[in-house]
Each structure stands twice: as structure tokens, then as C-alpha cells.
XYZ file of C-alpha atoms in Angstrom:
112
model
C -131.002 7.478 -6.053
C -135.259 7.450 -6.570
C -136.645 10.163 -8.697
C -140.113 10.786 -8.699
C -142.374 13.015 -10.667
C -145.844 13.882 -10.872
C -147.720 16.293 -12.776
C -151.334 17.077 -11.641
C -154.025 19.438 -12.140
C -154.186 22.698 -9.846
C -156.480 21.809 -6.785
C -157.407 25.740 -5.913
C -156.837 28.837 -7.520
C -153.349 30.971 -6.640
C -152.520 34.884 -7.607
C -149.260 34.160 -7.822
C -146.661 31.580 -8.669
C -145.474 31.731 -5.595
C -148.157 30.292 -3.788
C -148.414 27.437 -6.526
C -144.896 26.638 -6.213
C -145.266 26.290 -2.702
C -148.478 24.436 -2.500
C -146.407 21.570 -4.832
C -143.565 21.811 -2.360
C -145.350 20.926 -0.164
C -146.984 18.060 -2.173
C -143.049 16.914 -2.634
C -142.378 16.795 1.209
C -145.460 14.412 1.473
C -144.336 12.307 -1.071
C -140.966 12.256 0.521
C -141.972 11.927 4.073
C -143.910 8.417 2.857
C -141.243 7.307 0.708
C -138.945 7.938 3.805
C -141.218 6.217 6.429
C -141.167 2.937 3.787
C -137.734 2.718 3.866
C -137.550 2.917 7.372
C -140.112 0.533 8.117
C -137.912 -2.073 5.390
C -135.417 -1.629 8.590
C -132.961 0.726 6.312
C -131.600 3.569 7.880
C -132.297 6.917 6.923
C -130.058 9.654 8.199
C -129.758 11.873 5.971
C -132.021 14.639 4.819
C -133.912 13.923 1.200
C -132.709 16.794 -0.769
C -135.858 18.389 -3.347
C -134.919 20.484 -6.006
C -137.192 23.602 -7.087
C -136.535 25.784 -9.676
C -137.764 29.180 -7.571
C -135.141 31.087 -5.373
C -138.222 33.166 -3.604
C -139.065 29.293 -2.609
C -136.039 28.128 -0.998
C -135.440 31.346 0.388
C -138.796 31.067 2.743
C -138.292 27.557 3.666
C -135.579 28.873 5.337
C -136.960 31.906 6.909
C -138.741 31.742 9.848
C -140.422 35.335 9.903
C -141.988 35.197 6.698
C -145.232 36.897 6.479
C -147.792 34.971 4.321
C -151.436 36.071 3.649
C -152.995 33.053 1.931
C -154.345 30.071 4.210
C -153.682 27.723 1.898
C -150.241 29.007 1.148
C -149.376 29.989 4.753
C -150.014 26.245 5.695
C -148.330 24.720 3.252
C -145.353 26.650 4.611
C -145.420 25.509 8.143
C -145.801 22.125 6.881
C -142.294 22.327 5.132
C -140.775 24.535 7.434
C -141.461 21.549 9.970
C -139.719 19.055 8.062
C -136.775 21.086 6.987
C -136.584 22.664 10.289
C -136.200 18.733 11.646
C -133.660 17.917 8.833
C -135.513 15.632 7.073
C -135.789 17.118 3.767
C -133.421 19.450 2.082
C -134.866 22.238 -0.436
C -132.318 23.337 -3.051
C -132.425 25.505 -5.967
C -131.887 23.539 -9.347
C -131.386 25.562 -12.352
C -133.767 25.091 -15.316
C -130.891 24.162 -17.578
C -130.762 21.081 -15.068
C -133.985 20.592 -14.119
C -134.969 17.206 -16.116
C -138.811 17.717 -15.979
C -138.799 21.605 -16.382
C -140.066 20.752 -20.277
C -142.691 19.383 -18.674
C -143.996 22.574 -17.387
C -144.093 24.631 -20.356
C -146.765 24.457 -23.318
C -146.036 22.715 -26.240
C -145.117 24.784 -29.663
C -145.792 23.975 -32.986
């Protein structure tokens, strides 16, 4: 199993979490896509689809929808982008809860 994480400063400006979430998705299925292309081009086969875990049901919910209706450029490409890829079945999006989510510490500011 590879696990890779990355933390990285916001790029553009989002109203909502949604469209943040999204936009990192979709930095995820890059990642994956290249990490999947060097594998293949090591002569390994890769048939199955590379499952990435998000922590937002509103997420995983559109990656599967194909009438969703977004109103951000930005956002509304990064959707197509990973609708391709899932719609293909070359990556997987499932929900992982926060109890389970490894880097989800990560993400929150740090108390005193």
C-alpha cells in the first residue's frame, strides 16, 4: 500500500468548503494518475482503481453524480477532471471518517 500526503497553501480563494475540498480532490487524482502511470511504465499492472479517501460526504456524493450543477470555474473544472477518472475506473473516491482519517490532525489549528 503507498500513502501520500501533502499539505499546501490555498492557490485561490473559495466561499465554501466545498469548493476547497474539491479543488484538493482533484489535486489527489493528479497525484494518483502519475503515481499510476509510473507503475505502469515499471511494466506492473494496474487494474484496479486507486481508492482516495475524503472526509466530505457532499464530495463523494458529486463525483458520482453526473447532473450536478456547479457555479465556480475553478470548482466546476476540477469536477470534470475527477468525474473523468472515476467515470473510467481509475480512481475510487470513498468517504473515510475523521476518527480514521490519519492526517485529519493535520487540518485543524493547534491549541494551547
Amino acid at each position: 500500500m503507498l500513502v501520500s500526503w501533502m499539505s499546501k497553501q490555498k492557490s485561490c480563494v473559495h466561499t465554501s468548503t466545498f469548493g476547497l475540498e474539491f479543488t484538493a480532490l482533484k489535486t489527489a487524482v493528479e497525484e494518483a494518475v502519475m503515481i499510476r502511470y509510473h507503475i505502469r511504465l515499471m511494466r506492473f499492472c494496474v487494474s484496479s482503481p486507486t481508492p482516495i479517501c475524503i472526509d466530505s460526504m457532499s464530495v463523494v456524493l458529486n463525483t458520482a453524480n453526473l447532473g450536478s450543477t456547479l457555479n465556480k470555474k475553478t470548482v466546476t473544472l476540477a469536477y470534470h477532471f475527477v468525474r473523468e477518472y472515476v467515470a473510467n475506473g481509475a480512481i475510487e473516491v470513498t468517504k473515510i471518517d475523521s476518527d480514521d482519517n490519519f492526517s485529519d490532525p493535520f487540518t485543524k489549528p493547534l491549541t494551547s
